Short mmCIF file of C-alpha atoms and ligand atoms in Angstrom, two decimals:
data_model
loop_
_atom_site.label_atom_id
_atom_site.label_comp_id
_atom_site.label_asym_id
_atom_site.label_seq_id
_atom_site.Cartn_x
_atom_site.Cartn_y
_atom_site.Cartn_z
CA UNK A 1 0.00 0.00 0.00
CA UNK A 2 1.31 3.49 -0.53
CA UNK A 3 2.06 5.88 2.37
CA UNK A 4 -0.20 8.93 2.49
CA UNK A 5 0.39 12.46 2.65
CA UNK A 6 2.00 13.06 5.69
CA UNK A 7 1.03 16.13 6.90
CA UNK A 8 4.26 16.67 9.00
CA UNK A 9 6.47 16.41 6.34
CA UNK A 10 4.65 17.32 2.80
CA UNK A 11 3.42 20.99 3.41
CA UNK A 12 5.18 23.99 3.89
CA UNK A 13 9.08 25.38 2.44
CA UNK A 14 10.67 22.29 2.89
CA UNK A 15 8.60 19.77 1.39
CA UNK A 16 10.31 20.72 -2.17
CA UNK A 17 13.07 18.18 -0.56
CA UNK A 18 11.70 14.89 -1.40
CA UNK A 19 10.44 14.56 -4.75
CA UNK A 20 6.55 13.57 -4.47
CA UNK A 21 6.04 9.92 -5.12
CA UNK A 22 3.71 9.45 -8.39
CA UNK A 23 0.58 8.49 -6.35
CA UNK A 24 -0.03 11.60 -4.22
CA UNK A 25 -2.35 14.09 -5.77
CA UNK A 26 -2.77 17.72 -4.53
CA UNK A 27 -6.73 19.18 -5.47
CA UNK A 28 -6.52 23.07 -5.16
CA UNK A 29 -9.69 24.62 -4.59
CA UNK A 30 -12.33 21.86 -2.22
CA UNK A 31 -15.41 23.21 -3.63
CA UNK A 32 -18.69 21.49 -5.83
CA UNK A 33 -16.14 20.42 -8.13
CA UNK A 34 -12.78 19.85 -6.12
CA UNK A 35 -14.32 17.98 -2.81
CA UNK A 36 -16.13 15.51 -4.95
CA UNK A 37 -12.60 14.71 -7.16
CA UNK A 38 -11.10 14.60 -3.89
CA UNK A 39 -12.86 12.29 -2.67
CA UNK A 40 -13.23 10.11 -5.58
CA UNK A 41 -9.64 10.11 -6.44
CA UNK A 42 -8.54 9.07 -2.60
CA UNK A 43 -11.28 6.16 -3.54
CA UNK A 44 -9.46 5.11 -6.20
CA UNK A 45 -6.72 4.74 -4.18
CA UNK A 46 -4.76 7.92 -4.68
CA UNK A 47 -3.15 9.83 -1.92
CA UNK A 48 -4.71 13.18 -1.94
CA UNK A 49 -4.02 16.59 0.17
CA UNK A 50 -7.06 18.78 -0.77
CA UNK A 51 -6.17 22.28 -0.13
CA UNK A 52 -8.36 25.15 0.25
CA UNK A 53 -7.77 28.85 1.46
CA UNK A 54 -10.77 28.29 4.12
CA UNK A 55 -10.00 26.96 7.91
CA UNK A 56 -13.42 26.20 7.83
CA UNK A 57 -13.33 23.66 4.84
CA UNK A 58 -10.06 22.51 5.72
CA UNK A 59 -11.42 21.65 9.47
CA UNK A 60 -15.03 20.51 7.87
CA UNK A 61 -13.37 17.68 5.80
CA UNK A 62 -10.60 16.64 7.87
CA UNK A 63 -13.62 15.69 10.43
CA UNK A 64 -14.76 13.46 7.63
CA UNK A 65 -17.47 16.01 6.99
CA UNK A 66 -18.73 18.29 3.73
CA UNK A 67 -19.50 21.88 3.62
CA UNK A 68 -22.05 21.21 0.32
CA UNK A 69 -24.94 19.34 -0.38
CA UNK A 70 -24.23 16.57 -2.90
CA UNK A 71 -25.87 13.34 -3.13
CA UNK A 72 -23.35 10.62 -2.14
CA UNK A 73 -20.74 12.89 -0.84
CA UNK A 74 -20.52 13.08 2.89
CA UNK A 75 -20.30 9.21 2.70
CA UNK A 76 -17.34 9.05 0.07
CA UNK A 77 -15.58 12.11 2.04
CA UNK A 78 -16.29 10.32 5.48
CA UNK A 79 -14.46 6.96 3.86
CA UNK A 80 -11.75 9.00 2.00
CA UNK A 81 -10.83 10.67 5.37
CA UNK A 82 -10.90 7.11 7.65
CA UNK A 83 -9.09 5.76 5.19
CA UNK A 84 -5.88 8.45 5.35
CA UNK A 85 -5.96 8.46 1.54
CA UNK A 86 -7.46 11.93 1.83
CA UNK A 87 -6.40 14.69 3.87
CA UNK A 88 -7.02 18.65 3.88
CA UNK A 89 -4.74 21.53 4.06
CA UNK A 90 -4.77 25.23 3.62
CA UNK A 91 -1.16 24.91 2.24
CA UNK A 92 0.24 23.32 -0.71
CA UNK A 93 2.61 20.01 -0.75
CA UNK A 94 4.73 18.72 -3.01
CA UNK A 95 2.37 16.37 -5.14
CA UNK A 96 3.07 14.57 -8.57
CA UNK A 97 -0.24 15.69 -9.84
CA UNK A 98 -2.32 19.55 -9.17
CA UNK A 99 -5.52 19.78 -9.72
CA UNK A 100 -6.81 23.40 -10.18
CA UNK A 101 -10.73 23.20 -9.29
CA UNK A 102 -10.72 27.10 -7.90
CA UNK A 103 -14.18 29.53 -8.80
CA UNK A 104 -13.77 31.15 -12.10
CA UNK A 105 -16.31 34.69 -11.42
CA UNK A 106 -17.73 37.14 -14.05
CA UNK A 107 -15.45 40.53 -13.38
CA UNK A 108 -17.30 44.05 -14.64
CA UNK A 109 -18.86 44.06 -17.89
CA UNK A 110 -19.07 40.09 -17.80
CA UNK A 111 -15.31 39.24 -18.38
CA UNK A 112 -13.35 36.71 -16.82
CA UNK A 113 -11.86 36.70 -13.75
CA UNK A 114 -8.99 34.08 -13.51
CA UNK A 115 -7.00 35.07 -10.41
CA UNK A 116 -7.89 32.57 -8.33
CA UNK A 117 -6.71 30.53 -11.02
CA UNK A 118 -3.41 32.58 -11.54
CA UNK A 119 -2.86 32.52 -7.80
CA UNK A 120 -3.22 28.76 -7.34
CA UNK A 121 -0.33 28.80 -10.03
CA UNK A 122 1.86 30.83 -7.53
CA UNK A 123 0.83 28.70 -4.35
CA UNK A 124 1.66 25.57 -6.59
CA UNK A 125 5.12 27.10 -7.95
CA UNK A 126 8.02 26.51 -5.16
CA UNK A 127 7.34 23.26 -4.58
CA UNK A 128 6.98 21.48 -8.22
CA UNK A 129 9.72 19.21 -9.31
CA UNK A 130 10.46 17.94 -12.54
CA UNK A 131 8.04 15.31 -13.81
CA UNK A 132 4.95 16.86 -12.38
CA UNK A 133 1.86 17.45 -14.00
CA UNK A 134 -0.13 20.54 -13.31
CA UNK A 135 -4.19 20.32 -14.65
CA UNK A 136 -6.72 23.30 -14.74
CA UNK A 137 -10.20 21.78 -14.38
CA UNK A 138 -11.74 25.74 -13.81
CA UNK A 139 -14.05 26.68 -16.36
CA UNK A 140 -11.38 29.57 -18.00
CA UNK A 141 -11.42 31.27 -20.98
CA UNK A 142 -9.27 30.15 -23.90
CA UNK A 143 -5.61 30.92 -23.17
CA UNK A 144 -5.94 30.01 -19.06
CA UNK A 145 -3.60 27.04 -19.28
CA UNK A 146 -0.53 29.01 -21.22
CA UNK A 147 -0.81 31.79 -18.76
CA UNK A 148 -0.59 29.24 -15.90
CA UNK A 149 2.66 28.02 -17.98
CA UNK A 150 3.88 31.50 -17.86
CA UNK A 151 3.19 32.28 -14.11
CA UNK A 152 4.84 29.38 -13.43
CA UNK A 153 7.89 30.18 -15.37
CA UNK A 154 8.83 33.37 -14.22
CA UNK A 155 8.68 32.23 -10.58
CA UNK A 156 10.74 28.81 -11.62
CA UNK A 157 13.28 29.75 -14.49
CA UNK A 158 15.49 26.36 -13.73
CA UNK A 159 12.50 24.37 -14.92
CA UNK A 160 12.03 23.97 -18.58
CA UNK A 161 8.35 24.82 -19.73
CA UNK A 162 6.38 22.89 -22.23
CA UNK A 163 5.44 25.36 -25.17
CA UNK A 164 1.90 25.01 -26.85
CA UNK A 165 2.26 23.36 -29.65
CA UNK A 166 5.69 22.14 -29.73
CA UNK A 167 5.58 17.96 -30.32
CA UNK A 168 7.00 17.19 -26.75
CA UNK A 169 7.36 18.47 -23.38
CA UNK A 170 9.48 20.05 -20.82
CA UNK A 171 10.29 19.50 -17.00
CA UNK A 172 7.10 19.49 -16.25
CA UNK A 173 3.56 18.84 -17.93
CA UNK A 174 0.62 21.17 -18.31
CA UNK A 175 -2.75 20.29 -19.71
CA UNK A 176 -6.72 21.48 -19.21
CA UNK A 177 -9.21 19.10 -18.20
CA UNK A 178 -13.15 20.55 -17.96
CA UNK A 179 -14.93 19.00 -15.15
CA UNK A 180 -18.65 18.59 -17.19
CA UNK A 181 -20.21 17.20 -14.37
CA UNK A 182 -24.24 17.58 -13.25
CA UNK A 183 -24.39 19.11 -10.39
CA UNK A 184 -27.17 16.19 -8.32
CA UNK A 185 -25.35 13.77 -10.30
CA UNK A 186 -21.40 14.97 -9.66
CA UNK A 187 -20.16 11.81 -8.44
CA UNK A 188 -21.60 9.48 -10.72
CA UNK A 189 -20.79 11.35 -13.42
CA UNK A 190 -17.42 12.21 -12.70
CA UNK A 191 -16.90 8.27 -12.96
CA UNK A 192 -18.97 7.76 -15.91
CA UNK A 193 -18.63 10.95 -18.21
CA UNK A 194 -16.12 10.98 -21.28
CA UNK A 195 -13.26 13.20 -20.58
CA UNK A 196 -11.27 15.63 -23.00
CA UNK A 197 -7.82 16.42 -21.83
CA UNK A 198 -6.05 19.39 -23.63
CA UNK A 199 -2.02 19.48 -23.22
CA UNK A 200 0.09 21.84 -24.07
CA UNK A 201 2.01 19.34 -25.53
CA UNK A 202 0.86 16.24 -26.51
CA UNK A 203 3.21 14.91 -23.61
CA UNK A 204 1.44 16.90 -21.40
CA UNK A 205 -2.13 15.36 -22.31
CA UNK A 206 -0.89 12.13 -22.13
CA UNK A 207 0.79 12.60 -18.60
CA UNK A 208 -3.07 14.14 -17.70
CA UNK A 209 -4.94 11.25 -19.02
CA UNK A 210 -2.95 8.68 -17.38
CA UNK A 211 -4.60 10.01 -14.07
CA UNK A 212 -7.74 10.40 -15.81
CA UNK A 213 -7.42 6.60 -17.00
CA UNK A 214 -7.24 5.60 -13.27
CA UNK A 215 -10.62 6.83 -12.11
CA UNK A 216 -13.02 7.49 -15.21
CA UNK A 217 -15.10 4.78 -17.07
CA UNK A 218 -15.75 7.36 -20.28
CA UNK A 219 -13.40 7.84 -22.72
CA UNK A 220 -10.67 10.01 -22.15
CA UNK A 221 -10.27 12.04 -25.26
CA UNK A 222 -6.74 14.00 -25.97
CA UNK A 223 -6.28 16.91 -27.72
CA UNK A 224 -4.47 20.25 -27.34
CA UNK A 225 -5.34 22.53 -24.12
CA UNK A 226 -7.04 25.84 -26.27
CA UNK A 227 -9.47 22.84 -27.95
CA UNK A 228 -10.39 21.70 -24.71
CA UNK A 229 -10.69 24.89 -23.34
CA UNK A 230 -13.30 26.03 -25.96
CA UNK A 231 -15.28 22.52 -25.78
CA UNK A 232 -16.02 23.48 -22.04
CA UNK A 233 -17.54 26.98 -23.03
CA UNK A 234 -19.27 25.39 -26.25
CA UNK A 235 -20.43 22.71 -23.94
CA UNK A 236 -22.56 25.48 -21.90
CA UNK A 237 -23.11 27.83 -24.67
CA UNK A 238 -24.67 24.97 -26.16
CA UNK A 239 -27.14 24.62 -23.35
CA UNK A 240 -27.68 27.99 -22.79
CA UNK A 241 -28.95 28.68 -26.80
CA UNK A 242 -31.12 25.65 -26.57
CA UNK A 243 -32.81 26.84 -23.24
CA UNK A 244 -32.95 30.78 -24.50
CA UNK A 245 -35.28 29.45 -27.51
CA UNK A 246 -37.59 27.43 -25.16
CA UNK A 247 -37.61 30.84 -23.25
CA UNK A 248 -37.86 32.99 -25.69
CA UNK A 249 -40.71 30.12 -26.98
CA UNK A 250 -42.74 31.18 -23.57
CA UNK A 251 -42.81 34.66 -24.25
CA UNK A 252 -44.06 34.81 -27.88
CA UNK A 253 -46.17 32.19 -26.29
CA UNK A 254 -47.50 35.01 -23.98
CA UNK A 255 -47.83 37.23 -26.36
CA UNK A 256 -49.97 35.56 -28.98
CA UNK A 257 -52.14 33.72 -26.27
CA UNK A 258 -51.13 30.35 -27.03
CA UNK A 259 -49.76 27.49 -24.37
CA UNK A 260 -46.35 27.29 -24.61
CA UNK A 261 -46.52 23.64 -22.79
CA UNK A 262 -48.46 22.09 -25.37
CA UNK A 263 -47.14 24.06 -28.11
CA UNK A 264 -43.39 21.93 -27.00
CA UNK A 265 -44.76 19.14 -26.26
CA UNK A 266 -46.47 18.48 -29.66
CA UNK A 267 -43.49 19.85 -31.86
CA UNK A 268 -41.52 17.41 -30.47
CA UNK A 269 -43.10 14.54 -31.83
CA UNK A 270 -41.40 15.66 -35.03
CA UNK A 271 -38.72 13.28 -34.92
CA UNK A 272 -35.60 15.65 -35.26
CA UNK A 273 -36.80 18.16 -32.96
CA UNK A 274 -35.88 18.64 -29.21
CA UNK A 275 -36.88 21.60 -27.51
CA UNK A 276 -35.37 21.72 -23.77
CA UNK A 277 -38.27 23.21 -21.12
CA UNK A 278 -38.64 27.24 -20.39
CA UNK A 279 -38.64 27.72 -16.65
CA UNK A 280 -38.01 31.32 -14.86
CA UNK A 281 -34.70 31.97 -16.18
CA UNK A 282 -30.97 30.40 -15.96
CA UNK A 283 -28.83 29.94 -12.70
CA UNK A 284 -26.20 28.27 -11.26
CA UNK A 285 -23.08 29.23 -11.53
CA UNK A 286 -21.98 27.51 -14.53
CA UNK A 287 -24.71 27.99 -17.60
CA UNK A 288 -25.24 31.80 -16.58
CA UNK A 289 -21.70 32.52 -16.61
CA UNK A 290 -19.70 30.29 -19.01
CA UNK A 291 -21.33 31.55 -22.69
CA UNK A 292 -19.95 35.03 -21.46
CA UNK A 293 -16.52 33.88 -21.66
CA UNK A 294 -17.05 32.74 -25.45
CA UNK A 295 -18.32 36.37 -25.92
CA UNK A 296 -15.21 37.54 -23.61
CA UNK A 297 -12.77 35.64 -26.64
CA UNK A 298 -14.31 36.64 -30.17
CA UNK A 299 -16.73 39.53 -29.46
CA UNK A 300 -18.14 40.37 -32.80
CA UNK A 301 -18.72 36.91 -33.53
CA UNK A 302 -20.41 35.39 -30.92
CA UNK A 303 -23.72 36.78 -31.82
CA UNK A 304 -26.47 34.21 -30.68
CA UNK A 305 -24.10 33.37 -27.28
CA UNK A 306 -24.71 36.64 -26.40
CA UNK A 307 -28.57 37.22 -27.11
CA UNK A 308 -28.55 33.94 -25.48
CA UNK A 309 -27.77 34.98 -22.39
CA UNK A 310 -29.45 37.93 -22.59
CA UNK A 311 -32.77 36.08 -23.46
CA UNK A 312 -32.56 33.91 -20.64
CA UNK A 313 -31.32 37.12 -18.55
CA UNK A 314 -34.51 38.65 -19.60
CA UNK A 315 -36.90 35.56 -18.92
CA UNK A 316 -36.51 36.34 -14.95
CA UNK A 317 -37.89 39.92 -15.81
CA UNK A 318 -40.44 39.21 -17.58
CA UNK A 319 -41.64 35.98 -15.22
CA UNK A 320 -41.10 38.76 -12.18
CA UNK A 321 -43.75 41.14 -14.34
CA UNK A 322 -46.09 38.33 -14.64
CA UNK A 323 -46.17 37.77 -10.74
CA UNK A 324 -46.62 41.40 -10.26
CA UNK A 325 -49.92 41.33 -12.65
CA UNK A 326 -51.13 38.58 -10.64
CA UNK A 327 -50.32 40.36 -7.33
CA UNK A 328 -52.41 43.39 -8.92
CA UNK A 329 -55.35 41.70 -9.48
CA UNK A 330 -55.29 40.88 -5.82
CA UNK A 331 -53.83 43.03 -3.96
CA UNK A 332 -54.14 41.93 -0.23
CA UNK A 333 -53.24 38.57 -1.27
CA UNK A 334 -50.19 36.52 0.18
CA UNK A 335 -48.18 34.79 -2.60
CA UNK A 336 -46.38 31.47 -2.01
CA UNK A 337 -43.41 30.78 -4.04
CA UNK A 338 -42.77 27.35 -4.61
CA UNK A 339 -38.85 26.53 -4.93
CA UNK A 340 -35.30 29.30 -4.65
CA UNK A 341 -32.67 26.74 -5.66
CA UNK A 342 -31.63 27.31 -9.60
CA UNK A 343 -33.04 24.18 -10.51
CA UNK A 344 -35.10 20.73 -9.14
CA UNK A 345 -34.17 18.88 -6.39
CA UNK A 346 -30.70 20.65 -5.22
CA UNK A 347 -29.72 22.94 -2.51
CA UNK A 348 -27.70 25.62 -4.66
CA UNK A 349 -29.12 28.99 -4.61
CA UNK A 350 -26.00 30.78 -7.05
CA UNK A 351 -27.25 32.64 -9.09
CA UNK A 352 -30.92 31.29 -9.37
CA UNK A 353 -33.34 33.38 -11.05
CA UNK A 354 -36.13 32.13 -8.77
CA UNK A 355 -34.26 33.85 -5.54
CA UNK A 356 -33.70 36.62 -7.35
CA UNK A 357 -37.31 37.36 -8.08
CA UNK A 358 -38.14 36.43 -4.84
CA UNK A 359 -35.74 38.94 -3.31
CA UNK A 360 -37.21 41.59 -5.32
CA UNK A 361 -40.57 40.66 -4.53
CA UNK A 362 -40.08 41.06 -0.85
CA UNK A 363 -38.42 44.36 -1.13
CA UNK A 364 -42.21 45.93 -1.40
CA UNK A 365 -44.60 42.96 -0.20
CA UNK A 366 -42.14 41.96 2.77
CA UNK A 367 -44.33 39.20 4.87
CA UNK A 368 -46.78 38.61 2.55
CA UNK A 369 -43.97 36.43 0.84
CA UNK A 370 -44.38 32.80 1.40
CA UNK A 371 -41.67 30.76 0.76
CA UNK A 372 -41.71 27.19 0.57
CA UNK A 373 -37.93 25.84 -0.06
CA UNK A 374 -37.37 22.07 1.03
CA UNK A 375 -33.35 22.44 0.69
CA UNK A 376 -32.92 24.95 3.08
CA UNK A 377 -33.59 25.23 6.88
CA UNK A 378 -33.55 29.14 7.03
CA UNK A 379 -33.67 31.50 4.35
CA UNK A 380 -31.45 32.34 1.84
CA UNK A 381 -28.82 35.18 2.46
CA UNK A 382 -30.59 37.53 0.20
CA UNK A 383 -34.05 37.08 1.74
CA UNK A 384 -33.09 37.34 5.14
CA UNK A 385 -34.49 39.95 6.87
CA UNK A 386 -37.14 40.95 4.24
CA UNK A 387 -39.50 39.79 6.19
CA UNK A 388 -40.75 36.71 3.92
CA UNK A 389 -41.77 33.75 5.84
CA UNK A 390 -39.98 30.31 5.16
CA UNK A 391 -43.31 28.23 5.68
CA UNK A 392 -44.15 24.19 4.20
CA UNK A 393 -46.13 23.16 1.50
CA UNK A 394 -49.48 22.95 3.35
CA UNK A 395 -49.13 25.99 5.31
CA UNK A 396 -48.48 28.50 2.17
CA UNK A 397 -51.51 26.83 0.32
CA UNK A 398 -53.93 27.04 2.89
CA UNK A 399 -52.94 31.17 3.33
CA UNK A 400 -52.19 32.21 -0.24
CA UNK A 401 -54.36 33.29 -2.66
CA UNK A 402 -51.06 33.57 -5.52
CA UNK A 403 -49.53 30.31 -6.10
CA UNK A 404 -45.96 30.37 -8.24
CA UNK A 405 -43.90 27.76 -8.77
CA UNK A 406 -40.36 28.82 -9.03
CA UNK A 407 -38.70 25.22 -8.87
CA UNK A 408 -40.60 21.89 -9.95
CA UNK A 409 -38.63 20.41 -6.89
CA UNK A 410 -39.89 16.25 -6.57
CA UNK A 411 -42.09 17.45 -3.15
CA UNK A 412 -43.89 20.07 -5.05
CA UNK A 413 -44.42 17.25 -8.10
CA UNK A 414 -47.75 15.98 -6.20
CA UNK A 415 -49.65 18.64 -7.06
CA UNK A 416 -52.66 18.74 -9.27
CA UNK A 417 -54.65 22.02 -10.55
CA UNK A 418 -57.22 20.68 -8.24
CA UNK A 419 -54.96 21.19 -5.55
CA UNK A 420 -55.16 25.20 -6.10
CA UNK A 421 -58.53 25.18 -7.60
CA UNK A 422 -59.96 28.96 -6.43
CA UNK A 423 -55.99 30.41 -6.51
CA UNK A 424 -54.34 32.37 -9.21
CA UNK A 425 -51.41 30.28 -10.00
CA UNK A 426 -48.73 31.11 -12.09
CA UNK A 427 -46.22 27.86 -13.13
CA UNK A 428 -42.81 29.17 -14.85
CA UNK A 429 -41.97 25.17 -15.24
CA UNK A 430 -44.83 23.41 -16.83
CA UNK A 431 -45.14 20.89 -13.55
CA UNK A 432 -48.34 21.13 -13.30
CA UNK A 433 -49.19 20.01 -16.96
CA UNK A 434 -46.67 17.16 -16.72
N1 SAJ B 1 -32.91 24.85 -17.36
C1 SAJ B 1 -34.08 25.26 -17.97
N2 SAJ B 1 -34.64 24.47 -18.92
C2 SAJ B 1 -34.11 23.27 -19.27
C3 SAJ B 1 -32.90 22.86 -18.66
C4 SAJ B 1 -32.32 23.66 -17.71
O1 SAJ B 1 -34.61 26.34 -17.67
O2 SAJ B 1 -34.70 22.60 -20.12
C5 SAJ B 1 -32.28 25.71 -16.35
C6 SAJ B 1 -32.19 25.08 -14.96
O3 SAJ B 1 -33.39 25.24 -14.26
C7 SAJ B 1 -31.04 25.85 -14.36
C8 SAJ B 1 -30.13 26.10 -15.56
O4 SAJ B 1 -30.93 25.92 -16.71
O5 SAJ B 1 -31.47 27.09 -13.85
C9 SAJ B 1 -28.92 25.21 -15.65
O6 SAJ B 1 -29.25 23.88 -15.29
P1 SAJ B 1 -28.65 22.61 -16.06
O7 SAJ B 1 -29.22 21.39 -15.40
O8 SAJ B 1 -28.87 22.73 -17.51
O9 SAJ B 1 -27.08 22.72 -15.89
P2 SAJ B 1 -26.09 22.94 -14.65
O10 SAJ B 1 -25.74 24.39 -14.59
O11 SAJ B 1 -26.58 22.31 -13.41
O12 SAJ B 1 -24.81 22.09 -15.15
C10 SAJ B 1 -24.23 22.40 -16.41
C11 SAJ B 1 -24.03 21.11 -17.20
N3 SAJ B 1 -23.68 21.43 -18.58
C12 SAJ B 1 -24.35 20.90 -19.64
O13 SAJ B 1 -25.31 20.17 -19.50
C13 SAJ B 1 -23.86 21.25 -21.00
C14 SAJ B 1 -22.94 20.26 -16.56
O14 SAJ B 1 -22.64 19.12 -17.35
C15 SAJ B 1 -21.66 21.10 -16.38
O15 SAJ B 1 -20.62 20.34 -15.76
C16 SAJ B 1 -22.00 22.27 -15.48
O16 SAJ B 1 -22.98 23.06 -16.17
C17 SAJ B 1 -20.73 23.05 -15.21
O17 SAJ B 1 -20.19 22.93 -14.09
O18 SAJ B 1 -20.22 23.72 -16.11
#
């Protein structure tokens, strides 16, 4: 069996002593996408220091614990950490492998921000010896993985960098990996979904795939690291384009008085068409934010990425103005809102259009607001304090008058248009057609 990290000897200056031994693994960034690799990896039976700049995740998961909701998680983090293959630290070690997994935000004007990236690349730095292999899994605009190479040379000029595009390597290898997994799904899928693995070299790729190899039943496809960073950003533009037409579908729906439900469901029984379901908008913090990084890269050409976004941008205004002409024809009423989270049967409220027009909401009807949210305890950040009520299921029906429903979360999925016979009711998702 091979020794795990050792946390007396494998952090801090002097670690860069010992070269790492080829099985220990160091995940930067313990978040949805770096706890769950984490945890997998150590599975597998890699040694793995997780490192995070929070005490508070660092302490969380060396209990055995997680900091976010993911089906299967707490149980493969709880093994990982009994088992010593995984351990957490708010400093870097000497590792054969890096694994960048840090947030990649929307600066001003929607354009990347990749310094968490860029300083993971700094914190990873002193301590890399020859023959290790750094890999980005951040979302990152096209050009992320040669500006790691970069930082990393002009803070190590005695290693020798690969070059993108040259046919082999240098001291080390550097490649791009998307994570493209569901979030509700992330550890099955990060087993079972087909990888793409961009080097800078093809050396580099293959040095990345090898550790792919180990853990993933898909395909691990190789290619250079600007192709696989533009197949992560196509990968969500894609979605996003497909779920801006079913949205922009609803509101010409609206307009010319027609079900929008029925109007979907029938066109696609034509057998090449496939039209993904309108809903309040697009959240999470991976669909809303991604396409903008295409537009970030090529500008004038990335026409329908843009009014993409902007469509499904839109959708949460126009869903909030359809509320409001409900809340007008009743004035006194109290509205229950059925679901916060950005999407069914998840507790992740970034950037979900449903909280969003909730918060704004509240800001003039205050306790009139009833929220019913079965993946939270106590309400969201933004809500707190507005006075809106986090209530259940029966209670909201039995004192609202408005019914919308936000999220078609599985608890909410019992519900019949008998059920809120006498209400006006407002359904952004279709559930209660389905
Ligand atoms: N949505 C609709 N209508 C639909 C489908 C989705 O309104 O028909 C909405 C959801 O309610 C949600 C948003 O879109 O607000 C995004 O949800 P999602 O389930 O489409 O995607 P995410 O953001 O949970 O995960 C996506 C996935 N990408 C693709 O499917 C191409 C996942 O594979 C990626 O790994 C993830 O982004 C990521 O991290 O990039």
């Amino acid at each position: 069996m091979n020794a795990p990290f050792d946390a007396t000897t494998a952090f801090g200056p002097d670690a860069a002593i010992q070269p790492a031994p080829d099985h220990q693994i160091a995940v930067i960034g313990l978040g949805y996408i770096g706890l769950p690799t984490a945890a997998v990896l150590a599975s597998y039976g890699w040694d793995v220091c997780g490192v995070d700049v929070s005490n508070h995740v660092v302490e969380t998961v060396n209990a055995g614990g997680v900091h976010i909701e993911e089906r299967d998680l707490d149980r493969l983090v709880g093994e990982a950490i009994s088992s010593q293959r995984l351990v957490a630290s708010t400093l870097v070690p000497a590792a054969h492998y890096y694994m960048i997994a840090v947030p990649t935000p929307l600066g001003p004007d929607n354009a990347p921000d990749i310094s968490y990236v860029e300083a993971a690349a700094r914190s990873i730095a002193p301590n890399i010896l020859p023959g290790a292999c750094i890999i980005v899994e951040s979302t990152s605009p096209v050009g992320t993985t040669e500006r790691v190479a970069q930082i990393i040379a002009d803070i190590r000029p005695d290693l020798n960098m690969p070059k993108f595009g040259a046919e082999t390597g240098g001291d080390i290898a550097i490649a791009y990996c998307p994570e493209r997994v569901l979030p509700g799904k992330i550890v099955q899928e990060l087993v079972n979904n087909d990888r793409v693995v961009g080097g800078m070299t093809p050396d580099c790729a293959e040095s990345a795939a090898a550790l792919y190899k180990s853990f993933v039943k898909g395909d691990c496809l190789v290619t250079n690291s600007r192709v696989a960073e533009t197949v992560k950003l196509v990968e969500n533009s894609f979605r996003d384009v497909n779920i801006a037409f079913a949205n922009e579908l609803s509101m010409i729906a609206d307009e010319i008085g027609v079900d929008v439900w029925d109007v979907i469901r029938l066109a696609n029984r034509h057998p090449r068409v496939n039209i993904l379901q309108p809903g309040p908008g697009v959240g999470g913090h991976c669909i809303a934010v991604d396409p903008w990084f295409l537009v970030a890269g090529a500008p004038k050409s990335a026409r329908i990425v843009r009014t993409a976004r902007e469509v499904n941008d839109h959708k949460a205004v126009h869903t909030e103005r359809r509320i409001r002409a409900l809340i007008s024809a009743a004035p006194d009423a109290k509205v229950a809102l059925l679901g916060l989270a950005f999407k069914p049967d998840i507790d992740d409220f970034r950037e979900s259009p449903a909280l969003e027009i909730a918060e704004n909401l509240c800001a003039d009807l205050g306790e009139r607001v009833l929220a019913v949210e079965p993946f939270t305890e106590k309400l969201p950040k933004g809500l707190e304090g507005t006075g809106a009520v986090l209530t259940g299921l029966d209670a909201a029906l039995s004192e609202a008058e408005i019914v919308v429903v936000l999220v078609d979360h599985s608890a909410f999925k019992h519900l019949t248009p008998a059920d809120l016979a006498g209400k006006l009711v407002f359904d952004t998702r279709g559930m209660l057609k389905k």
